[in-house]
Amino acid sequence: MVRTALTNMLGIEAPLVGFNRSPAVVAEVSNAGGFGVLGASTFTPAELDAALSWIEEQVGGRPYGVDVLVPGHTAQSDPADLIASLRAQIPQGHRDFVEGLLERYGIPELPAGTPTVATDEIASALATGGGGVEALLDVAFSHRISLVANALGPPPPELVSRAKAAGVPVAGLVGQGKHVANQLEAGVDVLIAQGTEAGGHTGTVATMVLTPEVIELAGSVPVLAAGGIASGPQMAAALALGAAGVWCGSVWLSSTEEVTGEAVKRKYLEATSADTVRSPTRTGKPARQLRTAWHDEWDTLGAPSPLPMPLQPMLVQDAWNRIDAAADAGNEDARALESFFIGQVVGGFRRLRPTAEITREIIADCEARLHELARLTATPGEP
């Protein structure tokens, strides 16, 4: 059994953190000896309360955490006024481009009553606080979470003080060494060094280079390696670099419990590690995702440049809602466009498996590899 500063801090069996938006994945990771973290940024307070209550019923006292997007600075504005102001900043040419793209691929309107991602509300919460983020934190701290992570820069003082008062460690994500000082000054208890191999918003520095750099700057604060970690040997490599554990996200997209649609998962199984791209066309910031016809369209001559966050997601989220629904309904042109955030480990996906199986295999294979490495330095004649 591997013991590190992370396992001691959280009271877990193995230094493996599983980040995902699916409550079932979070519960299964924790039950299999790791530490599940729920990505809560797209939840309403009521949805988050229900999800955390369900997770606690499943894990039977085992620890788990929550990841939120809390801006360090917010604007004072009425949410409705802000949304209208932001939407007014989206050029008509961009609207025409997206609508034309959907028409060329024959993407139908959504059927009435189809659940969608509330992009406007998320944009408002990120810009103003809007009560949304604070309400999510109220819900999170009303449950027995064992860690809160903030994936949007250094956590604000209010989050840190609430976490300290509740005895909950705070984790912060960094993509470059220069980000470390600000996170430490903010009071984080754990640093996540996310390399460019990771899915979602990433920088350009590889995990192998970034992790030891962050460890050197972090002092006594534990560092988790993230990006390009989906197997036991990769986890062992992170520990060999000095990390206190690993933060895994993309690997769960090959699990049966993860809520991503079948159309995307099928494309993941067909993809290689070279089939991802860092693109701002979905969120307005470079985010690693599966490269598809969507990205090819934005690269064509005459296509507009992506807008900054939060304007780009406000521009394209309705389109993605339609693409997702059409792809899952069997529309082949929609499947050509279909994509989602994924790291370069997608090239190792062979089949969909239960989360618990994936978790236990990574942990067991990591321990086996560490034993193999120990034998390389053993005195001749020793076992």
CSV table of C-alpha atoms in Angstrom, one decimal:
chain,number,residue,atom,x,y,z
A,1,MET,CA,0.0,0.0,0.0
A,2,VAL,CA,1.3,3.4,-1.0
A,3,ARG,CA,1.3,6.1,1.8
A,4,THR,CA,1.9,9.7,1.0
A,5,ALA,CA,1.1,13.1,2.4
A,6,LEU,CA,-2.2,13.0,0.4
A,7,THR,CA,-3.4,9.7,1.8
A,8,ASN,CA,-2.6,10.9,5.3
A,9,MET,CA,-4.4,14.2,4.8
A,10,LEU,CA,-7.6,12.7,3.3
A,11,GLY,CA,-7.6,9.3,5.1
A,12,ILE,CA,-7.7,7.3,1.8
A,13,GLU,CA,-6.1,4.0,0.8
A,14,ALA,CA,-4.3,5.1,-2.4
A,15,PRO,CA,-3.1,8.5,-3.6
A,16,LEU,CA,-5.5,8.6,-6.6
A,17,VAL,CA,-8.0,11.4,-7.1
A,18,GLY,CA,-10.8,10.8,-9.6
A,19,PHE,CA,-12.4,14.0,-10.9
A,20,ASN,CA,-15.7,13.8,-12.8
A,21,ARG,CA,-19.1,15.4,-13.2
A,22,SER,CA,-20.9,12.1,-12.7
A,23,PRO,CA,-21.9,11.3,-9.1
A,24,ALA,CA,-21.7,7.6,-9.8
A,25,VAL,CA,-18.1,7.9,-11.0
A,26,VAL,CA,-17.2,9.9,-7.8
A,27,ALA,CA,-18.8,7.3,-5.5
A,28,GLU,CA,-17.1,4.4,-7.3
A,29,VAL,CA,-13.7,5.9,-7.2
A,30,SER,CA,-14.0,6.5,-3.4
A,31,ASN,CA,-15.4,3.0,-2.8
A,32,ALA,CA,-12.5,1.4,-4.8
A,33,GLY,CA,-9.8,3.0,-2.5
A,34,GLY,CA,-9.3,6.4,-4.3
A,35,PHE,CA,-10.8,9.8,-3.7
A,36,GLY,CA,-13.7,10.9,-5.9
A,37,VAL,CA,-14.2,14.6,-6.6
A,38,LEU,CA,-17.4,15.9,-8.2
A,39,GLY,CA,-17.1,18.6,-10.8
A,40,ALA,CA,-20.0,20.9,-9.6
A,41,SER,CA,-19.7,23.9,-11.9
A,42,THR,CA,-22.8,23.1,-14.0
A,43,PHE,CA,-25.0,22.1,-11.1
A,44,THR,CA,-27.7,24.2,-9.6
A,45,PRO,CA,-27.7,24.3,-5.8
A,46,ALA,CA,-30.6,21.9,-5.6
A,47,GLU,CA,-28.9,19.5,-8.1
A,48,LEU,CA,-25.7,19.6,-6.1
A,49,ASP,CA,-27.5,19.0,-2.8
A,50,ALA,CA,-29.2,15.9,-4.3
A,51,ALA,CA,-25.9,14.7,-5.9
A,52,LEU,CA,-23.9,15.0,-2.7
A,53,SER,CA,-26.6,13.4,-0.6
A,54,TRP,CA,-26.7,10.5,-3.1
A,55,ILE,CA,-22.9,10.1,-3.1
A,56,GLU,CA,-22.9,10.0,0.7
A,57,GLU,CA,-25.4,7.2,0.7
A,58,GLN,CA,-23.2,5.2,-1.7
A,59,VAL,CA,-19.8,5.7,-0.1
A,60,GLY,CA,-20.8,4.8,3.5
A,61,GLY,CA,-18.5,7.3,5.2
A,62,ARG,CA,-15.6,7.1,2.8
A,63,PRO,CA,-14.2,10.6,1.9
A,64,TYR,CA,-14.9,12.5,-1.3
A,65,GLY,CA,-14.6,16.1,-2.5
A,66,VAL,CA,-16.1,18.9,-4.7
A,67,ASP,CA,-14.6,21.0,-7.5
A,68,VAL,CA,-16.1,24.4,-8.1
A,69,LEU,CA,-15.3,27.4,-10.3
A,70,VAL,CA,-15.0,30.4,-8.0
A,71,PRO,CA,-13.7,33.6,-9.5
A,72,GLY,CA,-11.1,35.5,-7.4
A,73,HIS,CA,-12.8,38.8,-8.3
A,74,THR,CA,-16.4,39.5,-9.2
A,75,ALA,CA,-18.3,42.4,-10.7
A,76,GLN,CA,-21.2,44.1,-8.9
A,77,SER,CA,-24.1,43.9,-11.4
A,78,ASP,CA,-27.6,42.6,-11.8
A,79,PRO,CA,-27.3,39.1,-13.5
A,80,ALA,CA,-30.0,39.8,-16.0
A,81,ASP,CA,-28.4,43.1,-17.0
A,82,LEU,CA,-25.0,41.4,-17.3
A,83,ILE,CA,-26.3,38.6,-19.5
A,84,ALA,CA,-28.0,41.1,-21.8
A,85,SER,CA,-24.8,43.1,-21.9
A,86,LEU,CA,-22.7,40.1,-22.7
A,87,ARG,CA,-25.0,38.8,-25.4
A,88,ALA,CA,-25.0,42.3,-27.0
A,89,GLN,CA,-21.2,41.9,-27.4
A,90,ILE,CA,-21.5,38.8,-29.6
A,91,PRO,CA,-21.0,39.9,-33.3
A,92,GLN,CA,-23.8,39.1,-35.7
A,93,GLY,CA,-21.1,37.5,-38.0
A,94,HIS,CA,-20.3,35.0,-35.3
A,95,ARG,CA,-24.0,34.1,-34.9
A,96,ASP,CA,-24.4,33.7,-38.6
A,97,PHE,CA,-21.3,31.4,-38.8
A,98,VAL,CA,-22.6,29.1,-36.1
A,99,GLU,CA,-26.1,28.9,-37.5
A,100,GLY,CA,-24.7,28.4,-41.0
A,101,LEU,CA,-22.6,25.5,-39.7
A,102,LEU,CA,-25.6,23.9,-38.1
A,103,GLU,CA,-27.6,24.3,-41.3
A,104,ARG,CA,-24.9,22.7,-43.5
A,105,TYR,CA,-24.7,19.7,-41.2
A,106,GLY,CA,-28.5,19.4,-40.9
A,107,ILE,CA,-28.6,19.8,-37.2
A,108,PRO,CA,-32.3,20.1,-36.1
A,109,GLU,CA,-33.7,22.3,-33.4
A,110,LEU,CA,-34.0,20.7,-30.0
A,111,PRO,CA,-37.3,19.0,-29.1
A,112,ALA,CA,-39.3,20.9,-26.5
A,113,GLY,CA,-38.4,20.1,-22.9
A,114,THR,CA,-34.9,18.8,-23.7
A,115,PRO,CA,-32.5,19.5,-20.7
A,116,THR,CA,-29.7,21.8,-21.6
A,117,VAL,CA,-26.6,23.4,-20.1
A,118,ALA,CA,-27.5,26.8,-18.7
A,119,THR,CA,-24.6,28.8,-20.1
A,120,ASP,CA,-26.1,32.2,-19.3
A,121,GLU,CA,-26.4,31.4,-15.7
A,122,ILE,CA,-22.9,30.0,-15.4
A,123,ALA,CA,-21.4,33.1,-17.2
A,124,SER,CA,-23.4,35.4,-14.8
A,125,ALA,CA,-22.1,33.5,-11.7
A,126,LEU,CA,-18.5,33.6,-12.9
A,127,ALA,CA,-18.6,37.3,-13.6
A,128,THR,CA,-20.7,38.6,-10.6
A,129,GLY,CA,-20.9,35.7,-8.1
A,130,GLY,CA,-24.6,36.1,-8.9
A,131,GLY,CA,-25.5,34.2,-5.8
A,132,GLY,CA,-24.9,31.0,-7.8
A,133,VAL,CA,-21.3,30.2,-6.7
A,134,GLU,CA,-22.0,31.2,-3.1
A,135,ALA,CA,-25.1,29.1,-3.0
A,136,LEU,CA,-23.1,26.1,-4.4
A,137,LEU,CA,-20.5,26.6,-1.6
A,138,ASP,CA,-23.3,26.8,1.0
A,139,VAL,CA,-24.5,23.4,-0.2
A,140,ALA,CA,-21.0,21.9,-0.4
A,141,PHE,CA,-20.1,22.9,3.1
A,142,SER,CA,-23.5,21.6,4.4
A,143,HIS,CA,-22.3,18.1,3.5
A,144,ARG,CA,-19.3,16.2,4.8
A,145,ILE,CA,-16.9,16.9,2.0
A,146,SER,CA,-13.2,16.2,2.7
A,147,LEU,CA,-11.7,18.6,0.1
A,148,VAL,CA,-12.8,21.6,-2.0
A,149,ALA,CA,-10.9,22.3,-5.2
A,150,ASN,CA,-11.0,25.6,-7.2
A,151,ALA,CA,-10.2,25.3,-10.9
A,152,LEU,CA,-10.3,29.0,-11.7
A,153,GLY,CA,-7.1,30.5,-10.4
A,154,PRO,CA,-6.3,31.1,-6.7
A,155,PRO,CA,-9.4,30.7,-4.4
A,156,PRO,CA,-10.8,33.9,-3.0
A,157,PRO,CA,-10.3,34.5,0.7
A,158,GLU,CA,-13.9,33.8,1.5
A,159,LEU,CA,-13.6,30.2,0.2
A,160,VAL,CA,-10.4,29.6,2.0
A,161,SER,CA,-11.7,30.9,5.3
A,162,ARG,CA,-14.9,28.8,5.1
A,163,ALA,CA,-12.9,25.7,4.3
A,164,LYS,CA,-10.4,26.3,7.2
A,165,ALA,CA,-13.2,26.8,9.6
A,166,ALA,CA,-14.8,23.5,8.5
A,167,GLY,CA,-11.4,21.7,8.5
A,168,VAL,CA,-11.6,21.0,4.8
A,169,PRO,CA,-8.4,21.2,2.7
A,170,VAL,CA,-8.4,23.5,-0.3
A,171,ALA,CA,-6.8,22.4,-3.6
A,172,GLY,CA,-5.7,24.8,-6.4
A,173,LEU,CA,-4.7,24.0,-10.0
A,174,VAL,CA,-1.6,25.4,-11.7
A,175,GLY,CA,-0.4,25.1,-15.3
A,176,GLN,CA,2.9,27.0,-14.9
A,177,GLY,CA,5.5,27.4,-12.2
A,178,LYS,CA,4.7,31.1,-12.0
A,179,HIS,CA,1.2,30.3,-10.7
A,180,VAL,CA,2.4,28.6,-7.6
A,181,ALA,CA,3.2,31.7,-5.5
A,182,ASN,CA,-0.3,33.1,-5.9
A,183,GLN,CA,-1.9,29.8,-4.9
A,184,LEU,CA,0.3,29.5,-1.8
A,185,GLU,CA,-0.4,33.1,-0.9
A,186,ALA,CA,-4.1,32.3,-1.1
A,187,GLY,CA,-3.7,29.5,1.4
A,188,VAL,CA,-4.2,26.3,-0.6
A,189,ASP,CA,-3.4,23.0,1.1
A,190,VAL,CA,-2.8,21.0,-2.1
A,191,LEU,CA,-1.5,22.0,-5.5
A,192,ILE,CA,-2.5,20.2,-8.7
A,193,ALA,CA,0.2,20.5,-11.4
A,194,GLN,CA,-1.8,20.0,-14.6
A,195,GLY,CA,0.2,19.3,-17.7
A,196,THR,CA,-0.8,20.0,-21.3
A,197,GLU,CA,-1.7,16.4,-21.9
A,198,ALA,CA,-4.8,16.8,-19.8
A,199,GLY,CA,-8.3,17.3,-21.1
A,200,GLY,CA,-10.1,20.6,-20.7
A,201,HIS,CA,-8.3,23.9,-20.0
A,202,THR,CA,-4.6,23.3,-20.0
A,203,GLY,CA,-1.4,25.2,-20.5
A,204,THR,CA,1.5,24.2,-22.8
A,205,VAL,CA,3.9,22.6,-20.3
A,206,ALA,CA,4.1,18.8,-20.1
A,207,THR,CA,3.3,17.0,-16.9
A,208,MET,CA,6.8,15.4,-16.8
A,209,VAL,CA,8.4,18.9,-16.8
A,210,LEU,CA,5.7,20.8,-14.8
A,211,THR,CA,5.4,18.4,-11.8
A,212,PRO,CA,8.9,18.6,-10.4
A,213,GLU,CA,9.0,22.3,-11.1
A,214,VAL,CA,5.9,22.8,-9.0
A,215,ILE,CA,7.1,20.5,-6.3
A,216,GLU,CA,10.3,22.5,-5.9
A,217,LEU,CA,8.3,25.7,-5.5
A,218,ALA,CA,5.6,24.2,-3.2
A,219,GLY,CA,7.7,23.6,-0.2
A,220,SER,CA,5.8,21.4,2.3
A,221,VAL,CA,2.5,21.7,0.3
A,222,PRO,CA,1.6,18.3,-1.3
A,223,VAL,CA,1.5,18.4,-5.1
A,224,LEU,CA,-0.6,16.1,-7.3
A,225,ALA,CA,0.3,15.4,-10.9
A,226,ALA,CA,-2.4,15.7,-13.5
A,227,GLY,CA,-2.5,15.2,-17.3
A,228,GLY,CA,-1.5,12.0,-19.1
A,229,ILE,CA,-2.2,9.7,-16.2
A,230,ALA,CA,-4.6,6.8,-16.9
A,231,SER,CA,-2.6,3.7,-15.9
A,232,GLY,CA,-0.6,2.3,-13.0
A,233,PRO,CA,2.8,2.9,-14.6
A,234,GLN,CA,1.9,6.5,-15.3
A,235,MET,CA,0.8,6.9,-11.7
A,236,ALA,CA,4.1,5.3,-10.5
A,237,ALA,CA,6.0,7.8,-12.8
A,238,ALA,CA,4.2,10.7,-11.1
A,239,LEU,CA,5.1,9.4,-7.6
A,240,ALA,CA,8.7,8.9,-8.8
A,241,LEU,CA,8.8,12.6,-9.7
A,242,GLY,CA,7.9,13.4,-6.1
A,243,ALA,CA,4.1,13.9,-6.4
A,244,ALA,CA,2.0,13.0,-3.4
A,245,GLY,CA,-0.6,11.6,-5.7
A,246,VAL,CA,-2.3,11.9,-9.0
A,247,TRP,CA,-5.4,13.8,-10.2
A,248,CYS,CA,-7.1,11.8,-13.0
A,249,GLY,CA,-10.0,13.1,-15.2
A,250,SER,CA,-10.0,11.8,-18.7
A,251,VAL,CA,-9.7,8.2,-17.8
A,252,TRP,CA,-13.2,8.1,-16.4
A,253,LEU,CA,-14.6,9.0,-19.8
A,254,SER,CA,-14.0,5.4,-20.7
A,255,SER,CA,-16.2,4.2,-17.8
A,256,THR,CA,-19.7,2.8,-18.0
A,257,GLU,CA,-21.0,5.2,-15.3
A,258,GLU,CA,-19.8,8.5,-16.9
A,259,VAL,CA,-22.7,10.5,-18.3
A,260,THR,CA,-21.2,11.6,-21.6
A,261,GLY,CA,-23.3,10.4,-24.6
A,262,GLU,CA,-22.8,7.2,-26.4
A,263,ALA,CA,-21.9,9.0,-29.6
A,264,VAL,CA,-18.9,10.7,-28.0
A,265,LYS,CA,-17.8,7.6,-26.1
A,266,ARG,CA,-17.8,5.6,-29.4
A,267,LYS,CA,-15.5,8.2,-31.0
A,268,TYR,CA,-13.2,8.0,-27.9
A,269,LEU,CA,-12.7,4.3,-28.4
A,270,GLU,CA,-11.7,4.9,-32.1
A,271,ALA,CA,-9.3,7.8,-31.3
A,272,THR,CA,-5.6,7.9,-31.0
A,273,SER,CA,-3.5,10.1,-28.7
A,274,ALA,CA,-2.9,12.4,-31.7
A,275,ASP,CA,-6.6,13.1,-32.2
A,276,THR,CA,-7.0,15.8,-29.6
A,277,VAL,CA,-6.5,19.6,-30.0
A,278,ARG,CA,-6.2,22.6,-27.7
A,279,SER,CA,-8.8,24.9,-29.1
A,280,PRO,CA,-10.7,28.0,-27.8
A,281,THR,CA,-13.7,27.3,-30.1
A,282,ARG,CA,-15.8,25.8,-27.3
A,283,THR,CA,-15.1,28.0,-24.2
A,284,GLY,CA,-13.0,30.9,-25.4
A,285,LYS,CA,-9.9,29.6,-23.8
A,286,PRO,CA,-7.6,26.9,-25.1
A,287,ALA,CA,-9.1,23.6,-23.9
A,288,ARG,CA,-8.0,20.1,-25.0
A,289,GLN,CA,-10.8,18.1,-26.7
A,290,LEU,CA,-11.4,15.5,-29.4
A,291,ARG,CA,-10.6,17.1,-32.8
A,292,THR,CA,-13.6,16.7,-35.1
A,293,ALA,CA,-15.3,18.4,-38.1
A,294,TRP,CA,-16.3,21.2,-35.6
A,295,HIS,CA,-12.7,22.3,-35.4
A,296,ASP,CA,-12.1,21.9,-39.1
A,297,GLU,CA,-15.0,24.3,-39.8
A,298,TRP,CA,-13.5,27.0,-37.4
A,299,ASP,CA,-10.2,26.6,-39.2
A,300,THR,CA,-11.6,27.3,-42.7
A,301,LEU,CA,-10.7,30.4,-44.6
A,302,GLY,CA,-13.2,33.2,-43.6
A,303,ALA,CA,-14.3,31.6,-40.3
A,304,PRO,CA,-14.4,34.1,-37.5
A,305,SER,CA,-11.9,34.0,-34.6
A,306,PRO,CA,-13.3,32.5,-31.4
A,307,LEU,CA,-14.5,35.1,-28.9
A,308,PRO,CA,-13.1,35.3,-25.3
A,309,MET,CA,-14.7,33.6,-22.3
A,310,PRO,CA,-17.6,33.9,-21.5
A,311,LEU,CA,-18.8,35.1,-24.9
A,312,GLN,CA,-17.7,32.0,-26.9
A,313,PRO,CA,-19.6,29.5,-24.7
A,314,MET,CA,-22.6,31.8,-24.8
A,315,LEU,CA,-22.3,31.8,-28.6
A,316,VAL,CA,-21.9,28.0,-29.1
A,317,GLN,CA,-23.6,26.2,-26.2
A,318,ASP,CA,-27.0,26.1,-27.8
A,319,ALA,CA,-25.3,24.6,-30.9
A,320,TRP,CA,-23.6,22.0,-28.8
A,321,ASN,CA,-26.9,21.1,-27.1
A,322,ARG,CA,-28.4,20.5,-30.6
A,323,ILE,CA,-25.3,18.6,-31.8
A,324,ASP,CA,-25.3,16.3,-28.8
A,325,ALA,CA,-29.0,15.5,-29.1
A,326,ALA,CA,-28.8,14.8,-32.8
A,327,ALA,CA,-25.7,12.7,-32.5
A,328,ASP,CA,-27.3,10.5,-29.8
A,329,ALA,CA,-30.3,10.2,-32.0
A,330,GLY,CA,-28.1,8.7,-34.8
A,331,ASN,CA,-27.6,11.7,-37.0
A,332,GLU,CA,-24.3,10.9,-38.8
A,333,ASP,CA,-23.5,14.5,-39.7
A,334,ALA,CA,-23.9,15.4,-36.1
A,335,ARG,CA,-21.6,12.6,-35.1
A,336,ALA,CA,-19.0,14.1,-37.4
A,337,LEU,CA,-19.1,17.3,-35.4
A,338,GLU,CA,-19.5,15.7,-32.0
A,339,SER,CA,-16.7,16.2,-29.5
A,340,PHE,CA,-16.0,16.7,-25.8
A,341,PHE,CA,-13.1,17.5,-23.6
A,342,ILE,CA,-10.5,14.7,-23.4
A,343,GLY,CA,-6.8,14.3,-22.7
A,344,GLN,CA,-4.2,12.6,-24.8
A,345,VAL,CA,-4.7,9.4,-22.8
A,346,VAL,CA,-7.8,8.8,-25.1
A,347,GLY,CA,-5.4,6.8,-27.3
A,348,GLY,CA,-5.3,4.1,-24.6
A,349,PHE,CA,-9.1,3.5,-24.4
A,350,ARG,CA,-10.0,0.0,-25.6
A,351,ARG,CA,-13.5,-0.6,-24.2
A,352,LEU,CA,-15.9,0.9,-21.7
A,353,ARG,CA,-15.4,-0.5,-18.2
A,354,PRO,CA,-16.8,0.0,-14.7
A,355,THR,CA,-15.2,2.8,-12.8
A,356,ALA,CA,-14.3,0.5,-9.9
A,357,GLU,CA,-12.4,-1.8,-12.2
A,358,ILE,CA,-10.4,1.1,-13.7
A,359,THR,CA,-9.6,2.5,-10.2
A,360,ARG,CA,-8.5,-0.9,-8.8
A,361,GLU,CA,-6.4,-1.7,-11.9
A,362,ILE,CA,-4.6,1.7,-11.8
A,363,ILE,CA,-3.8,1.3,-8.1
A,364,ALA,CA,-2.7,-2.3,-8.3
A,365,ASP,CA,-0.5,-1.8,-11.4
A,366,CYS,CA,1.1,1.3,-9.8
A,367,GLU,CA,2.0,-0.7,-6.7
A,368,ALA,CA,3.4,-3.5,-9.0
A,369,ARG,CA,5.5,-1.1,-11.0
A,370,LEU,CA,6.9,0.5,-7.8
A,371,HIS,CA,7.9,-2.9,-6.5
A,372,GLU,CA,9.6,-3.6,-9.9
A,373,LEU,CA,11.5,-0.3,-9.6
A,374,ALA,CA,12.6,-1.1,-6.1
A,375,ARG,CA,14.2,-4.3,-7.3
A,376,LEU,CA,16.3,-2.3,-9.7
A,377,THR,CA,18.2,-0.9,-6.7
A,378,ALA,CA,18.2,-4.0,-4.6
A,379,THR,CA,21.6,-5.5,-3.6
A,380,PRO,CA,22.4,-8.7,-5.6
A,381,GLY,CA,21.0,-11.7,-3.8
A,382,GLU,CA,18.2,-9.8,-2.1
A,383,PRO,CA,14.6,-10.6,-3.2
